[in-house]
Tab-separated table of C-alpha atoms in Angstrom:
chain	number	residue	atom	x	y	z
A	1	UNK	CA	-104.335	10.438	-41.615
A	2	UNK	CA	-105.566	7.450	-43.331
A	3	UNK	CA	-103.302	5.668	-45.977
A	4	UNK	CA	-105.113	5.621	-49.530
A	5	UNK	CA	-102.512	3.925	-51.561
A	6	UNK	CA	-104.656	1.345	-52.820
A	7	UNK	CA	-107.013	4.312	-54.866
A	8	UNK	CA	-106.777	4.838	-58.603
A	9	UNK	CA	-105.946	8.517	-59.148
A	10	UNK	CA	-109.546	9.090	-60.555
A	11	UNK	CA	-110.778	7.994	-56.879
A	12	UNK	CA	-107.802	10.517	-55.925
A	13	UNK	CA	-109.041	13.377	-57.123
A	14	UNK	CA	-112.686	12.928	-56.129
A	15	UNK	CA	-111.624	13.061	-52.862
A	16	UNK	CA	-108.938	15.683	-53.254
A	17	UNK	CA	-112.019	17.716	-54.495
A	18	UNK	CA	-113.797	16.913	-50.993
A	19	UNK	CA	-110.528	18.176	-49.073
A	20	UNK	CA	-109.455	15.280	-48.421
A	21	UNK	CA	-106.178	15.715	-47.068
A	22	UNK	CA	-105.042	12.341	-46.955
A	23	UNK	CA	-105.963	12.058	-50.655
A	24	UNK	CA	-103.705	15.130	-51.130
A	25	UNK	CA	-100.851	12.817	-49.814
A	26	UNK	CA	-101.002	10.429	-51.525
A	27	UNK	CA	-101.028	12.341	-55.202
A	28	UNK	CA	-98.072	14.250	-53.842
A	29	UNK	CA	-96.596	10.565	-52.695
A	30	UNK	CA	-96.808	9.530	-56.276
A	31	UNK	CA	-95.480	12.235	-58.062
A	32	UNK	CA	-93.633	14.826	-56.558
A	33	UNK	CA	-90.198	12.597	-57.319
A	34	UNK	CA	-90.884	12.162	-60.259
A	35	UNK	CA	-92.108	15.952	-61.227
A	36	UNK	CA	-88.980	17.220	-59.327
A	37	UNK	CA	-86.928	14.973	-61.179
A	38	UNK	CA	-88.279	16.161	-64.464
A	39	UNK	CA	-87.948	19.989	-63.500
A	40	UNK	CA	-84.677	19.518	-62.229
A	41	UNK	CA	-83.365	17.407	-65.801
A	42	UNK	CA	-84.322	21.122	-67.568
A	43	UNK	CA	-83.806	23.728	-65.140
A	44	UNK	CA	-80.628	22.670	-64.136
A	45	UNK	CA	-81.052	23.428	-60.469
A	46	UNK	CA	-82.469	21.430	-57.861
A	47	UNK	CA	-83.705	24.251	-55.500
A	48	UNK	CA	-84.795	25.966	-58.970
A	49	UNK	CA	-86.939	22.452	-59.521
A	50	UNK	CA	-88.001	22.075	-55.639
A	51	UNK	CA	-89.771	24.888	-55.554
A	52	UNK	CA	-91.584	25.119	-58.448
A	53	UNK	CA	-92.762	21.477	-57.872
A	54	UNK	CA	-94.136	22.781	-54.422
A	55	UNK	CA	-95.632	25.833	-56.042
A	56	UNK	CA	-97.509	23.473	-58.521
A	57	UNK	CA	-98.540	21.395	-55.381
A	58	UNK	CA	-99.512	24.014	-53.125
A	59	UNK	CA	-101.845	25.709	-56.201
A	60	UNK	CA	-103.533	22.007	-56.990
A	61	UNK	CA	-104.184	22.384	-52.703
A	62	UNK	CA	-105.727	25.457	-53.484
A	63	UNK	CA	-107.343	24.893	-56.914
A	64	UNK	CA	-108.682	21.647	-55.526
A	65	UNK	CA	-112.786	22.201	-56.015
A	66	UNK	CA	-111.720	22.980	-59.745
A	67	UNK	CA	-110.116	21.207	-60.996
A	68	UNK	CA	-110.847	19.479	-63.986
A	69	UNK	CA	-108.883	16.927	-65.498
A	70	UNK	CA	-109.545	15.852	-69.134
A	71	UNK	CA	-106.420	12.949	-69.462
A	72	UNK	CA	-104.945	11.078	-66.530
A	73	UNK	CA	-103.511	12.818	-63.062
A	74	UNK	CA	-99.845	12.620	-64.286
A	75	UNK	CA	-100.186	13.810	-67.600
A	76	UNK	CA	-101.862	16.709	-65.788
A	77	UNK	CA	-99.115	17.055	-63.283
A	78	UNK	CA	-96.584	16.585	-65.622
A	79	UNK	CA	-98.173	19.057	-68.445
A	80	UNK	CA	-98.608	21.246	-65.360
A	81	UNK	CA	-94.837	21.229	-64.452
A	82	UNK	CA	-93.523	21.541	-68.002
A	83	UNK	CA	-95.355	25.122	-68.596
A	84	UNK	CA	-94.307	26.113	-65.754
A	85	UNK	CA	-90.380	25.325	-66.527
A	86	UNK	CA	-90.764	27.017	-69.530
A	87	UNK	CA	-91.870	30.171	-67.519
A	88	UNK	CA	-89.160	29.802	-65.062
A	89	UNK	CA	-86.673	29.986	-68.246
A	90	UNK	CA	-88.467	32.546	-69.703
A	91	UNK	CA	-87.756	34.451	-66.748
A	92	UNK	CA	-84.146	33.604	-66.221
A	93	UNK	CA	-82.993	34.232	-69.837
A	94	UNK	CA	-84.823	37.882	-69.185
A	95	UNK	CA	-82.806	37.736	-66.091
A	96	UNK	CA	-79.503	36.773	-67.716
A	97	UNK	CA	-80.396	39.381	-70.824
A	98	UNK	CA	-80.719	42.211	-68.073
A	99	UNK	CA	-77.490	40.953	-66.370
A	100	UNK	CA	-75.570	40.848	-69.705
A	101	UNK	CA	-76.767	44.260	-70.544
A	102	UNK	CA	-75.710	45.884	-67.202
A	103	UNK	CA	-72.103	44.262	-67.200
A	104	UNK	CA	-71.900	45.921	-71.182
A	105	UNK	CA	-72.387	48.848	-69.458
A	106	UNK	CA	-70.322	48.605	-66.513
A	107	UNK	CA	-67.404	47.308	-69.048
A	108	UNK	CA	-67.897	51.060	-70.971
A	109	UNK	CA	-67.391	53.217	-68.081
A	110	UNK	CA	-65.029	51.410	-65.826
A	111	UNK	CA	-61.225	50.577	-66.883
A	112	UNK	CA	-60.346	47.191	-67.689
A	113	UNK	CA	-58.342	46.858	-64.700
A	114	UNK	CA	-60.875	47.119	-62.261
A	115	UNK	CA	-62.946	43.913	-64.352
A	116	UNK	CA	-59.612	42.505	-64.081
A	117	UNK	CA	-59.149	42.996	-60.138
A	118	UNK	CA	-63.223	41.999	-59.712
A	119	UNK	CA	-62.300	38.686	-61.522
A	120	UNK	CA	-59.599	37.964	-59.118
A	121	UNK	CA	-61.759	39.019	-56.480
A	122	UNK	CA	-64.471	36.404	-57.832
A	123	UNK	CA	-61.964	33.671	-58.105
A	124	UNK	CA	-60.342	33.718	-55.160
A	125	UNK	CA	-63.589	33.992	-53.472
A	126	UNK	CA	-64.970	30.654	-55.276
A	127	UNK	CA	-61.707	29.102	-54.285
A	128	UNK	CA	-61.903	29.497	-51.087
A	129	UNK	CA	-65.319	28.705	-50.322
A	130	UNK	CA	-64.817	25.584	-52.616
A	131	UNK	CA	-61.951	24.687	-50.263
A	132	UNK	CA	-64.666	25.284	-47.014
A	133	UNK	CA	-66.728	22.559	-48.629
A	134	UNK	CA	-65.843	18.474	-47.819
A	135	UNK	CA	-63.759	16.928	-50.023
A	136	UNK	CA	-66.914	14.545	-51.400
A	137	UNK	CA	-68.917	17.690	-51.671
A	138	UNK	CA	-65.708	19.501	-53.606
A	139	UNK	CA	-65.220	16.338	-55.890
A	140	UNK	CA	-68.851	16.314	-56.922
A	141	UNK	CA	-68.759	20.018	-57.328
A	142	UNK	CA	-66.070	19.754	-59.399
A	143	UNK	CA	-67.177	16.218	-61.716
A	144	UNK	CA	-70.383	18.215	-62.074
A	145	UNK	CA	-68.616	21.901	-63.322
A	146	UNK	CA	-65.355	21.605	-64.535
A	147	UNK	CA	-65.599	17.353	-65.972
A	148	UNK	CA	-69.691	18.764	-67.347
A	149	UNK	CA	-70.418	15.212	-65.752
A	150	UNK	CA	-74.411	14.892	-65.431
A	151	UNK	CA	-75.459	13.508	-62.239
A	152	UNK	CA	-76.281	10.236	-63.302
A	153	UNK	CA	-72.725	9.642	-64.397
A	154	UNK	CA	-71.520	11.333	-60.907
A	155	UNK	CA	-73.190	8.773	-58.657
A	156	UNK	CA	-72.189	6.021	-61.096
A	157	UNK	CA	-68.817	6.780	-60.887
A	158	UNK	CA	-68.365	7.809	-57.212
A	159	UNK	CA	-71.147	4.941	-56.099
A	160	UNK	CA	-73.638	7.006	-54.774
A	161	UNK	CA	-77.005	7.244	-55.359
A	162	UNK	CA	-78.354	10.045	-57.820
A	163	UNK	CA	-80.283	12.005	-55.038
A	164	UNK	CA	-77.164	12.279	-52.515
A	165	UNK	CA	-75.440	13.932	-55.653
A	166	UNK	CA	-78.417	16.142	-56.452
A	167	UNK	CA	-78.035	16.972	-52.681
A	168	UNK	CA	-74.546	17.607	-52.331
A	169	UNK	CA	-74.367	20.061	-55.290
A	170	UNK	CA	-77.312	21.423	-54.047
A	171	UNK	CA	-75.229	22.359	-51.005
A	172	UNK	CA	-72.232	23.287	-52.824
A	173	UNK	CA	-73.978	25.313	-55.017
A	174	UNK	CA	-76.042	27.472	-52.003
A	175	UNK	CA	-72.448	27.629	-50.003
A	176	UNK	CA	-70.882	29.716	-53.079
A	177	UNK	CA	-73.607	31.667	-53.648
A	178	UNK	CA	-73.481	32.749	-49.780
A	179	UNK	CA	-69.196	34.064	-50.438
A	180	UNK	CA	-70.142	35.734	-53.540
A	181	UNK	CA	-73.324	37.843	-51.542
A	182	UNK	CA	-70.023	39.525	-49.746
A	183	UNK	CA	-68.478	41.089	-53.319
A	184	UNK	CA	-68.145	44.094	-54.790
A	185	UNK	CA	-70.497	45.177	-57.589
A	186	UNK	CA	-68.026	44.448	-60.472
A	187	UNK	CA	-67.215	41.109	-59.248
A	188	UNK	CA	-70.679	40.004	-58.337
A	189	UNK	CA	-72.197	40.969	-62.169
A	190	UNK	CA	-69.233	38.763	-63.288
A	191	UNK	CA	-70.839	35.773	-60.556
A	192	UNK	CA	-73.982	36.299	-62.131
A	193	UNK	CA	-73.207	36.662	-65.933
């Protein structure tokens, strides 16, 4: 595949429009950091921002014969990506709504001390899996949720670079959602509420 990184984006997307697939790479090349970065500053989640960055890629594949763009490629990209963030929170505060509603009514028929035993359940589970983690992984996991540290001021402090943090709570993040998959009902509408 031929490299095309000395083509405006205007030249881009004429030949994106001819399926050119090199063309393809090298929009993506440009500004799938960047878009990721963006999604990931609001969603909050990295595999949240990951994939909705590849779902707006993979449609502007498919859209490709389309597509018209009235202002520049990354205003497009980037107006793209921010519509569909606010759809993904849409979703999840429906999603959190639902969640709070089912635990109000799990909390009226079910005595107190079963929440209280699912809670214990819940955090011994997260302590234990946080203790499976490495000790860098466990120390950005913790900067990042109990210190409310953003990740900029994680790889600042620890000297790493903003993406290895991004990564490594990324990873802490998918290894405590696999313990909690284990727990009872109670306790797992506690993990998710």
């Amino acid at each position: 595949m031929q490299k095309l990184t000395h083509l405006d984006d205007n030249e881009l997307i004429h030949l994106l429009k001819k399926d050119n697939e090199a063309a393809f790479a090298q929009i993506y090349q440009r500004y799938a950091e960047g878009l990721a970065g963006f999604a990931a500053s609001k969603l909050y989640s990295i595999e949240d921002a990951q994939d909705l960055i590849h779902d707006l890629f993979v449609k502007l594949w498919s859209d490709r014969k389309e597509l018209i763009i009235t202002s520049n490629l990354k205003t497009y990209l980037f107006t793209i990506a921010r519509y569909r963030i606010i759809d993904k929170i849409r979703k999840n505060i429906t999603r959190e709504e639902y969640a709070g509603m089912i635990q109000s009514l799990t909390q009226a028929y079910e005595p107190g001390i079963e929440q209280f035993i699912a809670a214990k359940e819940l955090k011994h589970t997260i302590e234990k899996s946080l203790q499976e983690l490495s000790p860098k992984v466990r120390q950005i996991y913790h900067l990042s949720r109990e210190e409310h540290l953003s990740n900029r001021e994680i790889a600042e402090k620890l000297g790493l670079s903003e993406q290895t943090v991004k990564n490594q709570l990324s990873t802490a993040l998918k290894h405590l959602r696999q313990s909690v998959m284990g727990l009872s009902a109670q306790a797992f509408l506690l993990w998710i509420s």
